[in-house]
Short mmCIF file of C-alpha atoms in Angstrom, two decimals:
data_model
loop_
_atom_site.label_atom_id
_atom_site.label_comp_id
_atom_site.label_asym_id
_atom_site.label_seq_id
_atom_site.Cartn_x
_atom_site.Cartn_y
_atom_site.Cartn_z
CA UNK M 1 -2.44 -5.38 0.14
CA UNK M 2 1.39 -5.64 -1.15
CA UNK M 3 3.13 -8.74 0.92
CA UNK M 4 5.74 -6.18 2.42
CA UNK M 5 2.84 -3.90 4.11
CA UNK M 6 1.41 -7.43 5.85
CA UNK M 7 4.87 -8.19 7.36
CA UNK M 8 5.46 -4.10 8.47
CA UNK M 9 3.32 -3.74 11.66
CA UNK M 10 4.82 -6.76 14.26
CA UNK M 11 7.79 -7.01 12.45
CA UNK M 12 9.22 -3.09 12.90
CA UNK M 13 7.34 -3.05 16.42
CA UNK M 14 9.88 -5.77 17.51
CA UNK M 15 12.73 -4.75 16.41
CA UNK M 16 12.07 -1.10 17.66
CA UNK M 17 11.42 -2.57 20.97
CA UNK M 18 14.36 -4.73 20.46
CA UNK M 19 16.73 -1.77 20.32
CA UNK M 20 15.09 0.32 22.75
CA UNK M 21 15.58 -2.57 25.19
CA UNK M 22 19.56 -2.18 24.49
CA UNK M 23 19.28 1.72 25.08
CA UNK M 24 17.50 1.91 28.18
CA UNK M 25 18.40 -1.95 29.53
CA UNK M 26 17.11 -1.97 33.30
CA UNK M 27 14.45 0.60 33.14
CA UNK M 28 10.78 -0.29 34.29
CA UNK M 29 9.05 1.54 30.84
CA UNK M 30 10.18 -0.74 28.77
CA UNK M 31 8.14 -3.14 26.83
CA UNK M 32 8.56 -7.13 26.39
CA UNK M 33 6.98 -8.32 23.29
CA UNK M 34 6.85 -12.11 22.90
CA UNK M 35 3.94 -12.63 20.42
CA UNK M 36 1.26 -15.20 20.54
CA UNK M 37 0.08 -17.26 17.69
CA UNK M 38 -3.25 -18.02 17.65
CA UNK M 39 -3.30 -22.18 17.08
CA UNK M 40 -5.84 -24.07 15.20
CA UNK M 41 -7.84 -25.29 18.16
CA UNK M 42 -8.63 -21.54 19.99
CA UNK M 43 -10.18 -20.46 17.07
CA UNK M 44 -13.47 -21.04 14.09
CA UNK M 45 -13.84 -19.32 11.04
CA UNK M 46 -17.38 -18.06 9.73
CA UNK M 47 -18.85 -16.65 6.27
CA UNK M 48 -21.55 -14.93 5.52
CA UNK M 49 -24.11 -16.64 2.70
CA UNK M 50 -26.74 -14.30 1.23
CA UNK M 51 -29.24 -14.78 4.69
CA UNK M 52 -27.27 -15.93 7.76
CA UNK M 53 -23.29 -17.08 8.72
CA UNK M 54 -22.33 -20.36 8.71
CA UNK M 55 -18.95 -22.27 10.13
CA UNK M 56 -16.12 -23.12 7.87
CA UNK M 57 -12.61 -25.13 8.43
CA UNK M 58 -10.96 -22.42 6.45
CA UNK M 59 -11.28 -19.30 4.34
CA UNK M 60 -9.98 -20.74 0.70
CA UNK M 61 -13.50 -22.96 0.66
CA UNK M 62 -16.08 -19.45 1.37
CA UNK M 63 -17.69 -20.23 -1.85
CA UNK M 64 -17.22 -17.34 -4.29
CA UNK M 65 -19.27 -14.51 -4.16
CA UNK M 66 -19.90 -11.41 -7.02
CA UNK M 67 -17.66 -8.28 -5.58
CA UNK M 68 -20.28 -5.55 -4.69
CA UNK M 69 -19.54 -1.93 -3.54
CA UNK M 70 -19.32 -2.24 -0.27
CA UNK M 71 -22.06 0.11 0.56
CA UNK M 72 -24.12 -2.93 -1.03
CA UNK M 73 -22.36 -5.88 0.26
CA UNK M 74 -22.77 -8.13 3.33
CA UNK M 75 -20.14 -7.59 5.51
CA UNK M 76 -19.20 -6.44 9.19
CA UNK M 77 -19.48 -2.89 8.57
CA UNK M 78 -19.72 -1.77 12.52
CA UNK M 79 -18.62 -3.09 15.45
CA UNK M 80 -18.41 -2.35 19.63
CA UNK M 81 -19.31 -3.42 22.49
CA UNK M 82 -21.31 -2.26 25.65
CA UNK M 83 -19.97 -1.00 29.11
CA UNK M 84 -22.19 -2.08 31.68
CA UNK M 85 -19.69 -2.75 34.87
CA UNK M 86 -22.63 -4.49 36.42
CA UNK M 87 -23.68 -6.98 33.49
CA UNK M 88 -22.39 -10.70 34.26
CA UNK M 89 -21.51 -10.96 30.64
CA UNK M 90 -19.95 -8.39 28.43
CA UNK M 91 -22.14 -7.88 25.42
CA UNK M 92 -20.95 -7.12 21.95
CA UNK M 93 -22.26 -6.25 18.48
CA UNK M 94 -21.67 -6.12 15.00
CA UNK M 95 -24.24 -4.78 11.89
CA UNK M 96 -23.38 -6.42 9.09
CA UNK M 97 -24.50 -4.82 5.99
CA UNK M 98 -27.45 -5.88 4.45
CA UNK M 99 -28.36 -8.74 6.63
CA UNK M 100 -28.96 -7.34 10.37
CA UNK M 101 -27.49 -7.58 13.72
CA UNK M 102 -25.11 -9.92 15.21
CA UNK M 103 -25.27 -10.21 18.80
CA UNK M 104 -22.03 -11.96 20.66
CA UNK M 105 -22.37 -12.62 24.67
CA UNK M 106 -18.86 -14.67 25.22
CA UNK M 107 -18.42 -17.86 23.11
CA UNK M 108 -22.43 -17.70 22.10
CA UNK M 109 -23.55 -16.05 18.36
CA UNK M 110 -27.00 -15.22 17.62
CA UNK M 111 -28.13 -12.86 14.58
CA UNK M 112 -31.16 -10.84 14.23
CA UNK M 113 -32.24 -10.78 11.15
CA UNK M 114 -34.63 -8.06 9.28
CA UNK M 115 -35.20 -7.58 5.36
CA UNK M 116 -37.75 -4.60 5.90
CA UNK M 117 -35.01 -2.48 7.10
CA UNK M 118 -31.18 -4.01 5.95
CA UNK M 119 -32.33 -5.63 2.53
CA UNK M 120 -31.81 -2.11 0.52
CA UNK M 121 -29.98 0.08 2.29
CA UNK M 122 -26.26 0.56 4.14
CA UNK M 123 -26.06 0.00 7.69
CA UNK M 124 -23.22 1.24 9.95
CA UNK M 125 -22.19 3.79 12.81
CA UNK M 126 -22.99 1.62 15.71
CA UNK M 127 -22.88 3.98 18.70
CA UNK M 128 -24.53 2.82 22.25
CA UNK M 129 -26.52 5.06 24.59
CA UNK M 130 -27.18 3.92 28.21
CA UNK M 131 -25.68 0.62 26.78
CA UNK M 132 -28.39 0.41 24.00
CA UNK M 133 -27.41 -0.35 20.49
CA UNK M 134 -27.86 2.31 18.17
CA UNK M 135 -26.86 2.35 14.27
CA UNK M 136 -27.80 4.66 10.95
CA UNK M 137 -28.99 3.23 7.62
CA UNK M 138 -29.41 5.22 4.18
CA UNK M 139 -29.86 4.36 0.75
CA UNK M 140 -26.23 5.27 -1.23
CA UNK M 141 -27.60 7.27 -4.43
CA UNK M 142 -24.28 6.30 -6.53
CA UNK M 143 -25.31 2.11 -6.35
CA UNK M 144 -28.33 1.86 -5.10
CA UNK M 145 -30.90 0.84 -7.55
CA UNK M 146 -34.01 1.13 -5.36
CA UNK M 147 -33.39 5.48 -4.39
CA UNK M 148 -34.09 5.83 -8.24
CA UNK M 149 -37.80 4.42 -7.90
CA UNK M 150 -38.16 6.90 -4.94
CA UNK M 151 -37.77 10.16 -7.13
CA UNK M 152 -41.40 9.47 -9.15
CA UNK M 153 -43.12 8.39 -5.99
CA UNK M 154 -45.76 11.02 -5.24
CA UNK M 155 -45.47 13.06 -1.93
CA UNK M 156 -42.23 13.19 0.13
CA UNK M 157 -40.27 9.82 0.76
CA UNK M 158 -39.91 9.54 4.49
CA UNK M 159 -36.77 7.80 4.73
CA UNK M 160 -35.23 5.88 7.84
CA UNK M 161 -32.18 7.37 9.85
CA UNK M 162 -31.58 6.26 13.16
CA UNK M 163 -32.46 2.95 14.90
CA UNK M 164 -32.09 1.49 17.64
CA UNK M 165 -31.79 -2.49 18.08
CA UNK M 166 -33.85 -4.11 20.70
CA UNK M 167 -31.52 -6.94 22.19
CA UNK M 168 -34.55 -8.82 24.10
CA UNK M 169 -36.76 -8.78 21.32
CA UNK M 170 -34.24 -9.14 18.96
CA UNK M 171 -35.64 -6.41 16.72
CA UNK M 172 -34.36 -2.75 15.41
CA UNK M 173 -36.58 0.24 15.41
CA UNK M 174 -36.60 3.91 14.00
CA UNK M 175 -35.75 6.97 16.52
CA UNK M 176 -35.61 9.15 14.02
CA UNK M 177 -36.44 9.68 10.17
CA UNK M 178 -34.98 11.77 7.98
CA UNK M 179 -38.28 13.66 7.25
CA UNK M 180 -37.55 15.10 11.18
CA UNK M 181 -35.12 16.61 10.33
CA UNK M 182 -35.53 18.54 6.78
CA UNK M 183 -38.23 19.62 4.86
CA UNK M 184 -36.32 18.89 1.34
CA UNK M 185 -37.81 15.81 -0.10
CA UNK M 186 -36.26 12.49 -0.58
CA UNK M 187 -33.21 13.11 1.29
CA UNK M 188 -31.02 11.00 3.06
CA UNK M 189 -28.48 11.28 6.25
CA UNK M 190 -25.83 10.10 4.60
CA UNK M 191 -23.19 10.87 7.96
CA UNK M 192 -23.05 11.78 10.74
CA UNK M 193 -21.11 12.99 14.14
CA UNK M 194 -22.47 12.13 17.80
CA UNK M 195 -20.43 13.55 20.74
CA UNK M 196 -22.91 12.01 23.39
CA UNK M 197 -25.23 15.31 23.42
CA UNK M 198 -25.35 16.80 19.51
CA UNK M 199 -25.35 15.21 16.41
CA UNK M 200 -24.28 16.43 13.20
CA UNK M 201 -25.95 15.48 10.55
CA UNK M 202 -24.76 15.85 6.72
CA UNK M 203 -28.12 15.25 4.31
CA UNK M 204 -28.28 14.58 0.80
CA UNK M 205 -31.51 15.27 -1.20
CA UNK M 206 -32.05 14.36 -4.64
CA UNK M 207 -34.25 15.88 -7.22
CA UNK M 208 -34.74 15.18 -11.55
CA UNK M 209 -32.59 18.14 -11.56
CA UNK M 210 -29.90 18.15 -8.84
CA UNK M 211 -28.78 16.67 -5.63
CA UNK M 212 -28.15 18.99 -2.69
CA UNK M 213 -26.11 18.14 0.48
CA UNK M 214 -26.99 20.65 3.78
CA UNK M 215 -26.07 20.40 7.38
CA UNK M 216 -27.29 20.89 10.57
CA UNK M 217 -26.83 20.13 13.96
CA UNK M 218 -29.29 18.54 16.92
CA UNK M 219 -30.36 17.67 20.15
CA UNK M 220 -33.56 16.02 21.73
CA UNK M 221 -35.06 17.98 24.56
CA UNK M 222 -35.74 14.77 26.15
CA UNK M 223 -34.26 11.26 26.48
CA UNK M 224 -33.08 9.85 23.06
CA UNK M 225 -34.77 6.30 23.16
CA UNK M 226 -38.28 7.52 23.95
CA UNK M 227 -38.01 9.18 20.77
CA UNK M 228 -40.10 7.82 17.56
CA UNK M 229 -40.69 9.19 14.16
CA UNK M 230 -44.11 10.21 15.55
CA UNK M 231 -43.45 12.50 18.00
CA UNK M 232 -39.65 13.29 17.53
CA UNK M 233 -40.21 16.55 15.56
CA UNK M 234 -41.87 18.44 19.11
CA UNK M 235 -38.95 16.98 20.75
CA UNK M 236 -35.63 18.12 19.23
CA UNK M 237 -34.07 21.50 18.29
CA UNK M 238 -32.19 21.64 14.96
CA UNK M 239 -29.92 24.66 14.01
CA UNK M 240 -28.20 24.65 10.31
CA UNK M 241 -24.45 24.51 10.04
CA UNK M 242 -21.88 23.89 7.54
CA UNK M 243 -19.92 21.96 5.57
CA UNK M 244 -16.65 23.20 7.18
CA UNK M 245 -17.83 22.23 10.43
CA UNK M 246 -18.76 18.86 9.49
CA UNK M 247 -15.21 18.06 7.64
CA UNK M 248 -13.77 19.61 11.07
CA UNK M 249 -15.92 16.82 12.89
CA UNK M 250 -14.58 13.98 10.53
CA UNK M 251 -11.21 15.00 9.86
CA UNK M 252 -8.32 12.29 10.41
CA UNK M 253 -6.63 13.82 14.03
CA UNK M 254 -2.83 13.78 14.19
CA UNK M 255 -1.84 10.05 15.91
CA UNK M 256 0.27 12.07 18.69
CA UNK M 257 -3.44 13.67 20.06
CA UNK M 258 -4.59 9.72 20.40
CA UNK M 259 -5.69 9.02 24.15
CA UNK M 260 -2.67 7.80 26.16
CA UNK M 261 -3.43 4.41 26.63
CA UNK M 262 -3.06 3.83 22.82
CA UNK M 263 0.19 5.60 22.52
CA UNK M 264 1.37 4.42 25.68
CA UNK M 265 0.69 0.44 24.05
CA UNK M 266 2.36 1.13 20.90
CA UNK M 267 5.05 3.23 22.24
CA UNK M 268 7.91 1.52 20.24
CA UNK M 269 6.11 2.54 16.92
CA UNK M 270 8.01 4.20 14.23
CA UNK M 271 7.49 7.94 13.74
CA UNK M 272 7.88 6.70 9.92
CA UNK M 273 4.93 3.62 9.77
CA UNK M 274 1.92 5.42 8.05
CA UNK M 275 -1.35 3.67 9.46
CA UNK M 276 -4.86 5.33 10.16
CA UNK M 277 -6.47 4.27 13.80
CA UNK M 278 -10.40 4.49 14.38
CA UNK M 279 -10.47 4.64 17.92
CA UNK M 280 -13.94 3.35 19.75
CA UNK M 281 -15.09 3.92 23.34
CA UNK M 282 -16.73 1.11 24.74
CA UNK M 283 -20.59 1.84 24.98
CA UNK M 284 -19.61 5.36 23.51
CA UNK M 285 -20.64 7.75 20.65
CA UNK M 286 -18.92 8.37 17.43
CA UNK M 287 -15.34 7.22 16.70
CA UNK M 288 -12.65 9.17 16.56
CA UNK M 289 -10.16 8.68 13.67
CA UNK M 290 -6.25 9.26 14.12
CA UNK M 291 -3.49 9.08 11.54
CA UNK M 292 0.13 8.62 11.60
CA UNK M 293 1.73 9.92 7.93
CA UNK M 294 4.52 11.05 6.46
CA UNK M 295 4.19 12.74 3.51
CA UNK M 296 7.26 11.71 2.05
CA UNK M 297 6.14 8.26 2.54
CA UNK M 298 5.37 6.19 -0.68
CA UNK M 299 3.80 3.54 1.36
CA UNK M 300 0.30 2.62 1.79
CA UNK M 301 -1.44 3.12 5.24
CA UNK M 302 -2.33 0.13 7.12
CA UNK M 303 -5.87 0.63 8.33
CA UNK M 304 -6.64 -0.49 12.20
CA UNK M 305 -9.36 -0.36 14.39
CA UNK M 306 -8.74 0.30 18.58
CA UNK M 307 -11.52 -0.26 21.28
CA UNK M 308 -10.88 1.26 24.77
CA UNK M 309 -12.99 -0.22 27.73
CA UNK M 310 -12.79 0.37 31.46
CA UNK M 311 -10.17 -2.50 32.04
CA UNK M 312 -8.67 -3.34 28.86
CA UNK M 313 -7.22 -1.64 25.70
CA UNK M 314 -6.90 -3.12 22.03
CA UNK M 315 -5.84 -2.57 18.58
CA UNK M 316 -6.03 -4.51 15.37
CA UNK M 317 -4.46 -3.76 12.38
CA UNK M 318 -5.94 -5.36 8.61
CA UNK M 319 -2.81 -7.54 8.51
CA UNK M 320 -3.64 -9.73 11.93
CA UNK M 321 -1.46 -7.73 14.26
CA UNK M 322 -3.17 -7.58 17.31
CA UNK M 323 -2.07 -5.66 20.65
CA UNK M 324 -3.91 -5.82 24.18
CA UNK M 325 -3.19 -4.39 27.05
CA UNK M 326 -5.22 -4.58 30.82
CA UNK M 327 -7.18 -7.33 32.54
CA UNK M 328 -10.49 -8.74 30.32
CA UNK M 329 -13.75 -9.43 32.38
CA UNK M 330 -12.93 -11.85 35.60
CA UNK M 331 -9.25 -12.50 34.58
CA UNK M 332 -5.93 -10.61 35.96
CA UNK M 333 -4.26 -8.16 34.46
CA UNK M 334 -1.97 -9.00 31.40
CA UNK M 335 1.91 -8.84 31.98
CA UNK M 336 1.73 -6.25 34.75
CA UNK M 337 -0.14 -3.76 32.27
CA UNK M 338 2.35 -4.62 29.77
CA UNK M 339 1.02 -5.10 26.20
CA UNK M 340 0.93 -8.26 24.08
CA UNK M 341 1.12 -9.17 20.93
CA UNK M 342 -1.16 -11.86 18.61
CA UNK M 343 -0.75 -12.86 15.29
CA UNK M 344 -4.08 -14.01 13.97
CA UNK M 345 -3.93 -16.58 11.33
CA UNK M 346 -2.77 -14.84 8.56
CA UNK M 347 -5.43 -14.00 5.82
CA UNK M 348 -5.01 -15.03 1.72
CA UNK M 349 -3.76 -12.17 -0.65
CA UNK M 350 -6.71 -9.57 -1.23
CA UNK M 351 -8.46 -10.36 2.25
CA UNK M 352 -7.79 -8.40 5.54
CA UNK M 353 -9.15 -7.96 8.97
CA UNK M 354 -11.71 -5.20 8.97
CA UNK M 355 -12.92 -4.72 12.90
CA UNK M 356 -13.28 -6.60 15.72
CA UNK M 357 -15.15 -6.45 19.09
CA UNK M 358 -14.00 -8.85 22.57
CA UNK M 359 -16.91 -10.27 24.26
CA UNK M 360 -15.66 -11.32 28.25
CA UNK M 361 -12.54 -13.69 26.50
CA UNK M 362 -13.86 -14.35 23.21
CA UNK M 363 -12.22 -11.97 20.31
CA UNK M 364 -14.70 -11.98 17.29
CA UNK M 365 -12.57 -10.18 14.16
CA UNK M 366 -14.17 -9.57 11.36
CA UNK M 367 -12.36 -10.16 7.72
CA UNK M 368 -13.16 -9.43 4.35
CA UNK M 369 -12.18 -9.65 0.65
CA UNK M 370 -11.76 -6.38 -1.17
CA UNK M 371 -10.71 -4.85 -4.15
CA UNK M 372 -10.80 -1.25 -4.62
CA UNK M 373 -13.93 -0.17 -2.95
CA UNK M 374 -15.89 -3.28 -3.69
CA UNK M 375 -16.00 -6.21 -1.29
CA UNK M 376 -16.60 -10.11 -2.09
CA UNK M 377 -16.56 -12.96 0.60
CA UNK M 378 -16.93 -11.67 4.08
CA UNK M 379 -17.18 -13.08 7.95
CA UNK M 380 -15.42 -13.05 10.76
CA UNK M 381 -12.89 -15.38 13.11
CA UNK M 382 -13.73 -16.42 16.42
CA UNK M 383 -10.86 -16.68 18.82
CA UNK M 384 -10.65 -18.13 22.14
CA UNK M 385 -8.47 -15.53 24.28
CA UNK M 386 -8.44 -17.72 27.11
CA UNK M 387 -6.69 -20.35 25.79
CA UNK M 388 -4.54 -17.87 23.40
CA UNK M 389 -3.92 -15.52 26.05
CA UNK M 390 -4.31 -16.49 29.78
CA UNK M 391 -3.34 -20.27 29.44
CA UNK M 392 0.01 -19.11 28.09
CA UNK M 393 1.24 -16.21 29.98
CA UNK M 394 0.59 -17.72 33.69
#
């Protein structure tokens, strides 16, 4: 990412603010921005190594590590967290690509760890039902080795889909397989689209000959997570749809549809800043994607991820920029509902901040180093928003 695009986001949002606060001086809309650093002792950087994370004093000593595509790498590739108004602890979750499941519960880290499933395929789309983690995994046909070995297997390849991850056990199981859902042999859901009743599927099957992508849409006829790949095909209706209605699904929303609560916290954005927004609910289904671009614009898009929960709202943008607005679990509300602004420690050239999830005051982002679409060293940053946040805004 060019120097000038890491300095864009706080830097314009200030000074738009800045002048807006001379036009409408004495009005109660107006926002305040005094941005927070985030010092040495709130936060702890962490790597990944090829089978677990470890702690590191700072990101220039992540050993190096061979660039993959990052539908083979190990990296953050999902991240939310649950709702549960009644849980004393706010629970949050990350899959990481090819390793498993990190599982965050304030300041405390635990992974869950499972070759059978994450060692050969891509693992993403972490939705929740009832609070329940659930997340997709597929085997990409452009890097993946192993999907080759699959075509001269005899009978059809029933290949995983859906899973669900146990948080007391610490294990993830299948909900559904592939094979549930089409009859075409060694096929794959390679996407999909969950609006907290239907899901959208788009499937990929591969043959000597050709490789065939189809649709279709549906529903279980009775609760989701009592579902298994044994008895899931007597317990869902599937209709076939269409690739129009699947780009419809996915495509990037205008930013001035985004819910209100993001606008309202980056109100003193530029019309003119391209940047593309995937916006989670917490404990919700599939994300929605928003994107603010000007066509004329020359500029690349800063990418940024936004999480909306019942009492708090936050974005982060892949250059640190970090805005929050609303009260997070047993503390008061923020600047009278007024947003505020971090700068995370600022990442080395070719590295940027690539999701994040807030666990009662403890901000896990994740970062990684990319290239293209391959990725290299990967981890996250663990930052301590009650020392960043509360301690200096009494």
């Amino acid at each position: 990412m060019k120097k000038r695009a890491q300095l864009t986001i706080l830097a314009i949002f200030l000074i738009l603010l800045s002048s807006c606060a001379k036009k409408e001086k004495g009005t109660d809309t107006q926002i305040t921005i005094n941005p927070l650093e985030v010092k040495n002792q709130n936060h702890t950087w962490y790597y990944f190594t090829d089978q677990t994370f470890k702690e590191i004093d700072k990101i220039q000593h992540v050993p190096f590590k061979k660039q993959l595509p990052w539908t083979e790498s190990i990296r953050i590739s999902s991240a939310n967290i649950a709702d549960d108004p009644n849980a004393a602890l706010s629970k949050a979750y990350a899959v990481v690509n090819r390793m498993g499941i990190l599982f965050f519960e304030d300041d405390k880290i635990s992974i869950s760890l499972d070759k059978s499933i994450f060692d050969d395929r891509t693992a993403g789309n972490l939705i929740f039902l009832n609070n329940t983690p659930i997340f997709s995994i597929y085997k990409s046909a452009f890097f993946n080795d192993t999907i080759s070995e699959d075509l001269y297997k005899s009978g059809k390849t029933d290949h995983l889909f859906l899973m669900q991850f146990d948080d007391t056990a610490k294990i993830s199981y299948p909900i559904v397989n592939c094979a549930s859902l089409t009859d075409q042999p060694n096929s794959e859901v390679v996407d999909f689209v969950w609006d907290g009743i239907n899901w959208l599927c788009c499937i990929k099957s591969i043959t000597e000959e050709r490789t065939l992508f189809s649709y279709i849409n549906w529903k279980p006829t009775v609760p989701l997570l009592t579902l298994s790949p044994a008895n899931v095909r007597n317990s869902i209706v599937i209709s076939e749809s269409d690739v129009d209605t699947f780009r419809k699904a996915k495509e990037h929303i205008p930013y001035k549809d985004a819910p209100e609560r993001i606008r309202k916290m980056l109100s003193g954005f530029s019309e003119d800043l391209p940047f593309i927004m995937e916006v989670k609910s917490a404990g919700g289904s599939s994300n929605r994607i928003y994107e603010n671009s000007i066509r004329s614009s020359s500029e690349k898009a800063l990418n940024s991820k936004a999480v909306l929960s019942q009492s708090w709202s936050c974005v982060l943008f892949e250059d640190g920029t970090l805005f929050i607005e609303g009260a997070l679990p047993g503390k008061h509300i923020l600047r009278e509902g007024k947003p505020v602004a971090i700068r995370l420690p600022k990442l080395p050239a070719g590295f940027v901040y690539s999701d994040f999830v807030i666990s009662n005051t403890t901000l896990y982002a994740a970062w990684e180093e990319t290239k293209f679409y391959n990725t290299g060293r990967s981890g996250f940053l663990k930052v301590d928003l009650d020392k960043t946040l509360y301690s200096k805004l009494l």
